[in-house]
XYZ file of C-alpha atoms in Angstrom:
642
model
C 0.000 0.000 0.000
C 1.309 3.479 -0.898
C 0.734 6.080 1.782
C -0.193 9.659 1.047
C 2.507 12.198 1.890
C 1.552 13.792 5.219
C 1.944 17.389 4.042
C -0.737 17.618 1.386
C -3.413 15.578 -0.289
C -2.276 17.119 -3.563
C 0.911 15.088 -3.442
C -0.933 11.890 -4.240
C -2.394 13.467 -7.372
C 0.945 14.916 -8.404
C 2.609 11.537 -8.127
C -0.071 9.289 -9.567
C 1.659 8.989 -12.920
C 4.858 7.783 -11.276
C 3.686 4.581 -9.618
C 5.979 1.672 -10.433
C 3.695 -0.946 -11.912
C 6.479 -3.335 -12.796
C 10.213 -3.706 -12.926
C 12.396 -1.738 -15.276
C 15.569 -2.421 -17.207
C 18.555 -0.102 -17.263
C 22.201 -0.700 -16.373
C 21.235 -3.551 -14.084
C 19.039 -6.618 -14.203
C 15.290 -6.386 -13.654
C 14.316 -5.329 -10.151
C 12.415 -7.396 -7.635
C 9.615 -4.976 -6.792
C 7.952 -6.799 -3.924
C 6.617 -6.455 -1.303
C 6.494 -2.644 -1.346
C 6.848 -0.024 -4.062
C 7.890 3.501 -3.155
C 6.295 6.674 -4.468
C 8.645 8.314 -6.961
C 8.996 11.252 -9.315
C 8.847 14.380 -7.164
C 10.757 17.140 -8.885
C 13.587 18.633 -6.868
C 12.759 22.092 -5.648
C 15.638 23.069 -3.374
C 18.812 24.966 -4.103
C 22.112 23.182 -3.769
C 23.193 22.430 -0.187
C 19.742 23.287 1.174
C 17.077 20.763 2.076
C 13.354 21.409 1.962
C 10.354 19.145 2.075
C 9.247 18.004 -1.371
C 5.815 19.292 -2.304
C 5.081 17.234 -5.386
C 5.306 20.192 -7.768
C 8.043 21.759 -9.837
C 8.070 24.869 -7.653
C 7.623 25.460 -3.963
C 4.195 26.780 -3.093
C 4.558 30.207 -1.547
C 3.000 30.363 1.931
C 0.279 32.917 2.526
C 1.952 36.001 4.024
C 1.091 36.641 7.661
C -0.303 40.150 7.966
C -0.916 40.289 11.695
C -0.458 38.488 14.961
C -1.762 34.910 15.120
C -1.723 32.569 18.094
C -0.088 29.442 16.637
C -0.600 27.268 19.688
C 3.025 26.915 20.731
C 5.290 29.159 22.812
C 3.499 32.507 22.979
C 4.176 35.802 24.719
C 5.305 39.433 24.521
C 8.535 41.421 24.370
C 8.657 44.626 26.398
C 11.115 47.087 27.911
C 10.117 50.759 28.315
C 7.199 49.972 25.996
C 6.006 46.929 24.094
C 8.218 46.199 21.123
C 6.507 46.869 17.813
C 8.897 45.150 15.429
C 11.856 42.799 15.247
C 12.144 39.040 15.457
C 12.405 36.409 18.138
C 14.011 32.986 17.955
C 15.448 30.068 19.849
C 19.166 30.795 19.407
C 20.257 27.205 18.860
C 23.830 27.943 17.820
C 24.234 30.742 20.388
C 25.662 33.136 17.819
C 23.443 35.996 18.964
C 21.478 36.128 15.703
C 18.222 34.624 14.473
C 19.051 32.239 11.640
C 15.839 31.356 9.825
C 17.524 28.545 7.864
C 18.263 26.508 10.973
C 16.382 28.022 13.939
C 12.716 28.643 14.838
C 12.164 32.355 14.097
C 8.995 34.448 14.378
C 8.136 38.099 13.834
C 7.416 40.387 16.770
C 4.107 42.153 16.149
C 2.730 45.395 17.667
C 2.166 45.109 21.412
C 5.285 42.912 21.439
C 3.321 39.791 20.587
C 4.883 36.610 19.199
C 3.796 33.005 18.765
C 5.522 29.813 17.583
C 3.983 26.527 16.527
C 4.561 23.767 19.060
C 6.227 21.418 16.557
C 8.758 24.041 15.480
C 10.143 24.546 18.987
C 9.950 21.062 20.520
C 13.612 20.203 19.988
C 14.695 23.667 21.188
C 12.822 23.101 24.445
C 14.315 19.621 24.800
C 17.821 21.051 24.321
C 17.305 23.917 26.794
C 17.715 26.640 24.162
C 16.949 30.165 25.368
C 14.864 32.832 23.642
C 16.510 35.749 21.843
C 14.580 38.867 20.769
C 16.173 41.339 18.357
C 14.848 44.790 17.449
C 16.435 47.487 15.308
C 16.391 51.015 16.634
C 16.612 54.212 14.634
C 20.323 53.874 13.912
C 19.952 50.314 12.699
C 21.875 48.752 15.585
C 19.987 45.782 17.068
C 18.958 45.728 20.698
C 18.759 42.272 22.243
C 16.651 40.855 25.047
C 16.612 37.255 26.285
C 14.438 34.878 28.253
C 15.068 31.428 29.771
C 13.864 28.290 28.012
C 10.083 27.892 28.411
C 8.810 24.896 30.347
C 7.054 23.316 27.360
C 6.487 23.808 23.644
C 3.011 25.178 24.429
C 3.963 27.638 27.187
C 2.039 30.903 26.975
C 2.445 34.284 28.647
C 6.209 34.197 28.152
C 7.532 37.699 28.744
C 10.924 38.792 27.415
C 12.110 41.810 29.421
C 15.280 43.476 30.719
C 14.861 41.441 33.913
C 14.664 38.062 32.147
C 17.620 39.203 30.039
C 19.797 39.580 33.133
C 18.662 36.176 34.403
C 19.867 34.547 31.179
C 23.107 36.521 31.315
C 23.865 35.227 34.800
C 23.363 31.622 33.683
C 25.965 32.172 30.965
C 28.625 34.247 32.708
C 28.476 33.693 36.486
C 30.188 30.416 37.510
C 28.256 30.346 40.784
C 24.864 29.996 39.059
C 25.877 28.719 35.629
C 23.011 27.048 33.729
C 20.786 27.274 36.827
C 17.935 29.671 36.083
C 16.347 29.591 39.527
C 19.700 30.126 41.259
C 20.302 33.114 38.978
C 16.952 34.646 39.943
C 17.686 34.205 43.630
C 21.145 35.757 43.230
C 19.773 38.786 41.388
C 16.939 39.263 43.862
C 19.191 39.024 46.912
C 22.150 40.988 45.550
C 23.125 44.548 46.375
C 21.440 46.304 44.745
C 18.473 43.980 44.349
C 17.561 43.614 40.690
C 13.857 42.980 40.380
C 11.381 41.138 42.527
C 10.423 37.495 42.160
C 7.621 38.227 39.691
C 9.700 40.499 37.464
C 12.612 38.052 37.295
C 10.228 35.234 36.360
C 8.912 37.400 33.510
C 5.742 39.472 33.758
C 3.854 42.263 32.000
C 4.669 45.106 34.371
C 3.286 47.671 31.878
C -0.271 46.326 32.051
C -0.113 45.359 35.723
C 0.584 48.939 36.750
C 3.789 48.095 38.614
C 5.175 51.616 38.575
C 8.485 50.927 40.323
C 9.181 47.796 38.295
C 8.439 49.675 35.066
C 10.738 52.527 36.143
C 13.569 50.105 36.935
C 12.973 48.341 33.610
C 13.407 51.659 31.804
C 16.737 52.294 33.566
C 17.974 48.784 32.770
C 16.827 49.102 29.148
C 18.814 52.324 28.740
C 21.913 50.708 30.244
C 21.581 47.668 27.972
C 21.020 49.809 24.877
C 24.125 51.921 25.571
C 26.324 48.857 26.024
C 24.925 46.909 23.080
C 25.396 49.858 20.710
C 29.127 49.817 21.434
C 29.516 46.245 20.210
C 26.381 44.878 18.506
C 28.085 41.636 17.512
C 28.932 40.996 21.178
C 25.598 41.825 22.790
C 25.893 38.826 25.155
C 29.165 40.225 26.516
C 27.737 43.752 26.545
C 24.811 42.604 28.675
C 27.132 40.806 31.093
C 29.232 43.950 31.447
C 26.117 45.918 32.437
C 25.404 43.486 35.248
C 29.013 43.627 36.449
C 28.903 47.421 36.490
C 25.615 47.465 38.423
C 27.191 45.471 41.243
C 30.434 47.425 41.159
C 28.673 50.807 41.316
C 25.546 49.884 43.259
C 23.384 51.660 40.648
C 21.078 50.333 37.906
C 22.184 53.093 35.528
C 25.552 52.259 33.974
C 27.975 53.516 31.356
C 29.969 50.764 29.665
C 33.216 50.906 27.689
C 34.545 48.532 25.042
C 37.174 47.374 27.527
C 34.371 46.271 29.867
C 32.776 44.275 27.053
C 35.981 42.675 25.814
C 36.793 41.471 29.332
C 33.731 39.203 29.314
C 34.027 35.497 28.526
C 30.931 33.264 28.252
C 31.304 30.251 30.490
C 30.623 26.789 29.144
C 32.174 23.413 29.608
C 35.936 23.651 29.339
C 36.814 21.127 26.644
C 40.287 20.159 25.487
C 41.332 17.606 22.892
C 44.762 16.137 22.188
C 46.084 13.291 20.083
C 47.550 10.400 22.024
C 50.906 9.926 20.296
C 52.298 8.023 18.577
C 49.539 6.603 16.355
C 49.170 2.881 15.817
C 50.243 2.153 12.241
C 51.106 -0.834 10.087
C 52.989 -1.370 6.820
C 51.263 -1.251 3.462
C 51.745 -4.344 1.315
C 50.147 -2.624 -1.645
C 49.254 0.970 -2.519
C 45.575 0.101 -2.239
C 45.900 -1.484 1.183
C 44.327 1.623 2.687
C 41.772 1.902 5.468
C 38.281 2.819 4.292
C 35.954 2.090 7.217
C 36.003 2.035 11.017
C 33.621 0.916 13.739
C 33.939 0.478 17.504
C 32.189 -1.424 20.263
C 32.685 -3.550 23.350
C 36.322 -2.495 23.819
C 37.266 -3.229 20.214
C 37.776 -1.276 17.017
C 37.434 -2.824 13.583
C 39.274 -1.289 10.640
C 38.440 -2.385 7.110
C 41.012 -1.887 4.362
C 40.353 -1.837 0.636
C 43.039 -4.284 -0.521
C 41.912 -7.896 -0.117
C 39.228 -6.585 2.244
C 41.639 -6.678 5.143
C 40.084 -6.599 8.617
C 42.110 -5.416 11.603
C 40.849 -5.850 15.168
C 42.227 -3.373 17.713
C 41.995 -3.328 21.501
C 40.662 0.057 22.674
C 40.177 -0.815 26.342
C 43.211 1.310 27.287
C 44.862 4.405 25.852
C 47.555 2.181 24.364
C 46.025 0.842 21.164
C 46.976 -2.735 20.302
C 46.358 -4.609 17.063
C 44.973 -7.950 18.207
C 44.435 -9.642 14.878
C 44.395 -9.147 11.139
C 42.925 -11.197 8.329
C 42.105 -10.949 4.649
C 38.377 -11.377 4.319
C 38.859 -11.799 0.582
C 41.694 -14.242 1.019
C 43.233 -16.041 -1.931
C 45.910 -18.685 -2.315
C 47.664 -16.753 -5.082
C 49.277 -13.331 -5.438
C 47.096 -10.342 -6.236
C 48.349 -10.005 -9.813
C 47.394 -13.609 -10.492
C 43.831 -13.211 -9.263
C 41.304 -13.042 -12.074
C 37.589 -12.429 -12.369
C 36.818 -16.021 -11.470
C 38.653 -16.135 -8.157
C 37.425 -12.632 -7.626
C 39.426 -10.922 -4.897
C 40.941 -8.236 -7.106
C 37.557 -7.562 -8.661
C 35.828 -6.308 -5.527
C 36.463 -3.751 -2.791
C 35.566 -3.346 0.860
C 33.039 -0.585 1.352
C 32.120 -0.571 5.018
C 32.338 -2.470 8.304
C 30.080 -2.551 11.360
C 30.515 -4.271 14.714
C 27.522 -5.745 16.479
C 26.976 -4.276 19.936
C 28.366 -7.384 21.659
C 31.596 -7.130 19.663
C 31.263 -10.735 18.490
C 30.273 -10.259 14.862
C 31.414 -7.940 12.116
C 29.230 -7.100 9.142
C 31.337 -6.410 6.047
C 30.018 -4.708 2.913
C 31.736 -5.450 -0.382
C 31.124 -3.409 -3.528
C 32.373 -3.711 -7.079
C 36.040 -2.857 -7.426
C 35.263 -1.222 -10.776
C 32.206 -0.888 -12.998
C 33.348 -3.719 -15.268
C 33.797 -6.113 -12.356
C 31.642 -9.178 -12.012
C 29.063 -9.572 -9.274
C 30.534 -12.555 -7.462
C 31.090 -11.755 -3.811
C 29.393 -8.354 -3.862
C 27.131 -7.962 -0.847
C 27.303 -8.531 2.918
C 29.521 -10.970 4.837
C 29.340 -11.865 8.497
C 32.644 -12.471 10.287
C 32.726 -14.046 13.748
C 35.197 -12.227 16.019
C 34.642 -14.262 19.168
C 38.419 -14.672 19.151
C 39.646 -11.181 18.214
C 43.179 -12.424 17.603
C 41.895 -14.786 14.909
C 40.145 -12.959 12.085
C 38.577 -15.571 9.806
C 39.553 -15.714 6.150
C 36.931 -15.628 3.418
C 37.097 -16.399 -0.304
C 34.915 -14.298 -2.581
C 34.600 -17.186 -5.007
C 32.925 -19.296 -2.341
C 29.771 -17.246 -2.278
C 27.114 -17.074 -4.941
C 23.940 -18.037 -3.095
C 22.584 -16.379 0.036
C 23.294 -17.926 3.435
C 23.003 -16.791 7.045
C 26.519 -15.341 6.703
C 26.323 -13.940 3.168
C 23.785 -11.859 1.260
C 24.345 -11.136 -2.428
C 23.596 -7.541 -3.407
C 25.279 -6.505 -6.688
C 24.241 -2.856 -6.465
C 25.517 -2.317 -2.918
C 26.398 1.292 -2.085
C 25.943 1.450 1.674
C 24.352 -0.294 4.651
C 23.256 0.554 8.176
C 22.813 -1.629 11.260
C 20.194 -0.671 13.843
C 21.447 0.050 17.363
C 19.648 -3.008 18.715
C 21.335 -5.202 16.047
C 17.971 -6.459 14.815
C 17.836 -4.935 11.334
C 20.150 -4.119 8.448
C 19.189 -1.867 5.545
C 21.073 -1.799 2.245
C 21.284 0.979 -0.339
C 21.373 -0.074 -3.977
C 22.741 1.515 -7.119
C 20.076 -0.650 -8.757
C 17.429 1.556 -7.101
C 16.493 -0.821 -4.322
C 16.309 -0.458 -0.568
C 16.443 -3.850 1.139
C 15.801 -4.508 4.837
C 17.197 -7.703 6.362
C 16.811 -9.496 9.663
C 20.379 -9.444 10.935
C 20.417 -12.860 12.570
C 19.465 -14.746 9.393
C 20.078 -12.269 6.539
C 16.492 -12.954 5.455
C 14.613 -10.249 3.532
C 11.970 -8.227 5.389
C 11.419 -5.540 2.756
C 12.597 -5.156 -0.848
C 11.502 -1.730 -2.039
C 11.954 -0.429 -5.578
C 12.571 3.250 -6.341
C 13.272 4.968 -9.647
C 16.211 6.802 -8.118
C 19.568 5.325 -7.210
C 20.135 4.944 -3.481
C 23.594 6.185 -2.524
C 23.450 6.063 1.292
C 21.149 4.770 3.993
C 20.463 5.154 7.714
C 18.220 3.408 10.217
C 16.808 4.470 13.573
C 17.768 2.685 16.779
C 14.637 0.544 16.868
C 14.871 -0.602 13.268
C 11.436 0.861 12.498
C 12.390 3.596 10.014
C 14.994 3.777 7.262
C 16.333 6.931 5.617
C 17.509 6.636 2.011
C 19.674 9.093 0.058
C 18.129 9.233 -3.417
C 19.838 10.395 -6.607
C 18.065 10.543 -9.950
C 14.387 11.252 -10.582
C 14.455 12.664 -7.072
C 17.477 13.771 -5.112
C 17.118 13.946 -1.364
C 16.245 12.018 1.769
C 13.380 9.513 1.741
C 11.803 8.198 4.950
C 10.524 4.613 4.795
C 8.422 2.776 7.369
C 10.054 -0.662 7.458
C 7.020 -2.304 9.014
C 4.926 -1.564 5.916
C 7.439 -0.743 3.192
C 5.745 2.629 2.632
C 7.512 5.910 2.038
C 6.200 8.397 4.596
C 8.248 11.505 3.863
C 10.749 13.123 1.515
C 13.267 15.939 1.953
C 14.606 17.400 -1.299
C 18.290 18.422 -1.232
C 18.815 20.073 -4.612
C 21.416 18.679 -7.008
C 23.513 16.877 -4.381
C 22.462 13.821 -2.397
C 23.221 12.998 1.268
C 26.642 11.343 1.290
C 26.459 9.718 4.720
C 23.469 9.308 7.040
C 23.832 8.776 10.782
C 21.150 8.527 13.451
C 21.778 9.264 17.120
C 21.559 6.491 19.690
C 18.255 7.814 21.091
C 16.564 7.862 17.650
C 15.553 11.516 17.935
C 18.324 12.966 15.751
C 19.655 12.360 12.261
C 22.618 13.949 10.489
C 24.042 14.030 6.993
C 26.191 16.136 4.707
C 25.648 16.584 1.002
C 28.076 15.264 -1.585
C 30.891 17.781 -2.122
C 29.529 19.778 0.802
C 31.113 21.509 3.791
C 27.952 21.626 5.934
C 26.801 18.914 8.332
C 23.056 19.239 8.958
C 21.401 17.814 12.078
C 17.666 17.109 12.096
C 15.114 16.283 14.737
C 13.314 13.093 13.667
C 10.843 12.791 16.519
C 8.433 12.600 13.604
C 10.512 10.597 11.070
C 8.296 11.696 8.181
C 8.961 15.391 8.850
C 12.621 15.979 9.770
C 13.178 19.406 11.363
C 16.535 21.132 10.849
C 17.975 22.116 14.237
C 21.722 22.624 13.736
C 24.335 23.054 11.034
C 28.086 22.621 11.460
C 30.346 24.343 8.939
C 33.644 22.648 8.085
C 36.663 24.468 6.680
C 37.047 21.792 3.986
C 34.854 19.296 2.177
C 33.603 16.743 4.670
C 34.796 13.151 4.301
C 33.200 11.679 7.422
C 31.761 12.554 10.827
C 30.851 10.981 14.158
C 28.894 11.799 17.325
C 29.565 10.889 20.929
C 27.044 8.482 22.420
C 25.526 11.191 24.628
C 25.093 13.416 21.568
C 27.038 16.311 23.093
C 30.127 16.199 20.849
C 30.674 15.916 17.108
C 33.774 15.265 15.010
C 34.167 16.263 11.367
C 36.997 14.866 9.231
C 38.223 16.000 5.820
C 40.329 14.608 2.997
C 42.844 17.350 3.778
C 43.587 15.881 7.195
C 41.550 18.383 9.227
C 39.625 17.136 12.278
C 37.160 19.566 13.886
C 35.635 18.991 17.327
C 32.274 20.632 18.058
C 30.255 20.886 21.263
C 26.498 20.537 20.707
C 25.080 20.723 24.224
C 23.037 23.908 24.679
C 24.163 25.249 21.297
C 26.887 24.692 18.727
C 30.452 25.851 19.170
C 33.746 24.845 17.586
C 36.076 23.575 20.311
C 39.244 22.730 18.460
C 40.679 22.144 15.008
C 43.370 19.494 14.730
C 45.495 18.222 11.839
C 46.723 14.734 11.109
C 50.403 14.079 10.508
C 51.864 15.604 7.357
C 52.854 13.498 4.376
C 56.135 13.838 2.466
C 54.747 16.835 0.578
C 53.606 18.622 3.725
C 49.895 17.961 3.280
C 47.730 16.494 6.021
C 47.126 12.760 5.721
C 43.461 12.311 4.672
C 40.992 11.240 7.340
C 39.299 8.031 6.216
C 36.850 7.537 9.073
C 35.992 8.617 12.633
C 34.369 6.912 15.611
C 33.809 7.687 19.288
C 34.895 4.923 21.673
C 33.030 6.683 24.479
C 32.142 10.257 25.388
C 35.776 11.263 25.990
C 37.764 9.194 23.478
C 37.599 8.987 19.705
C 39.508 7.272 16.914
C 40.741 8.773 13.659
C 41.439 6.268 10.896
C 43.961 7.189 8.220
C 45.732 5.454 5.339
C 47.591 2.779 7.280
C 46.815 3.355 10.912
C 44.666 4.766 13.634
C 45.029 7.665 16.079
C 43.459 8.086 19.510
C 41.957 11.467 20.409
C 41.562 12.155 24.132
C 38.844 14.649 25.078
C 38.578 16.229 28.527
C 35.354 17.936 29.571
C 35.408 20.071 32.731
C 32.081 21.719 33.658
C 32.585 25.218 35.125
C 30.708 24.235 38.285
C 33.738 22.140 39.147
C 35.714 25.347 39.575
C 37.439 25.561 42.911
C 36.180 28.027 45.503
C 39.364 30.008 44.977
C 38.690 30.266 41.229
C 35.123 31.409 41.850
C 36.330 34.015 44.328
C 38.833 35.266 41.778
C 36.043 35.609 39.208
C 33.970 37.573 41.745
C 36.881 39.873 42.546
C 37.491 40.499 38.835
C 33.845 41.130 37.919
C 31.688 42.052 40.901
C 33.794 43.532 43.681
C 32.602 47.037 44.567
C 34.754 49.850 43.247
């Protein structure tokens, strides 16, 4: 059964002429189109490197312009200072850059009377990730004034007021190590300080203009003037400008302040202190052939598995300590003769390792083999299972042995990519022959065999094995969501002329990430509703991305490039680049290309390169672990009375 796209009933009509009623012939043999057939033929409608939901038409349908305030049922409230704001925009500042980025963040207009309203779906992930509200308004000179408010309790919270008082609460949670990330502690500190900044109601956020709170409104006007003066000095650093106002209030004992650029530049937002260093030297091994290069890496249960192109070599490495040890090595495409003597019949030189995955117990490895070149035969192309119950003994495997499917081999001539669910129950395969196949891992038996009229270049699967995500290239280019219980396509995200190169889902199934072929941007989506991915973050690399990985807790990300650049990002509470590292230089002074990345745990990661592997140690120190002496020093530097 083909399901209607959830966005519009018109999609079904637009696609009716594209149903696959049978199998087609092209560069490959006829397709097996059972049991499910995917909807196909939506015209791409996104610019390159941008992803939008396909609408089933050649052009995006322009939304009806909003001409006035509408309550959209999600987070709703007002922005006010001396008066209600009458213009500007408000957003959840996901990347904490101090701007509202409509491409990757929930953004709404501020209407007269300071009113704003978000839809609940648009802000759900922002609430879950404790993202704060940012309101921006342009004054007469065109310099933006900024006000903030803490994260609302839910995605349907109403009567959220963004004021100078809530702005100072947010500032304290970012800059004061004594109350960092603790909104209630920040309110108490501001209320009990000298001078006292706002009462309990004002600091929680209220409409003091309507309530007739004369003194609160007067204090708000003084604070607004102080904030405006500071923010005008350095609009791009309005977070630091706001923090400098609060410091000056406590130093002078007055709400009215005059700030200098030196005051602003002395401010440093406080987050987790994160450092990253390579554990030297790397573990490396000799190359027996120029193509004996590492192409895939996976980790689990104290082991790392490295797959190399030449003869499909598998290396098992002990990662239980910081001293990496190569436990075993074997040629999974073993042959009794030298490489140059291997022909198309014996097969080993005709095929190439594509990808490896370790099962969660570390006992089995799943090995994907693709065609070595377009003219290669199909013998041995597909999935192998290798038993690693004895890590020092990697079993050999002859390509020529396998033609028919078994519990340890699945033939798939068009193999481009595969993904193993976190619970090890399901495997999905991406086919150049326009098929997405879902297997039961234990037996390699087919659960779904779904035909598309686009090539499938990459694939991902959620932790439960319920939904697959396919990177399509051809009649459609983008990300398709498939319900594996029914074989139905439930959603599609167009990505312009480039397809998703690699698709990864987070361990908790609520996030998905990919980068586009030839792209420098890693996009992270909320897939709480798998059919409607919501863009929540984008990470920009300095070079074209080759691979990426996330820590198990989802707080760190690594990006690797062919130029040997490794970039570490923190994702918790917003995106920030922590450190850029380079691999060792080759004989010509260029960085050795990164082949793959994987996190061993939340503080250790592996970087795979041509003929070895490097351990990256990551240390995370939350600011609340500061010593009392360090906190006192911060107080003396920032708050001690003049």
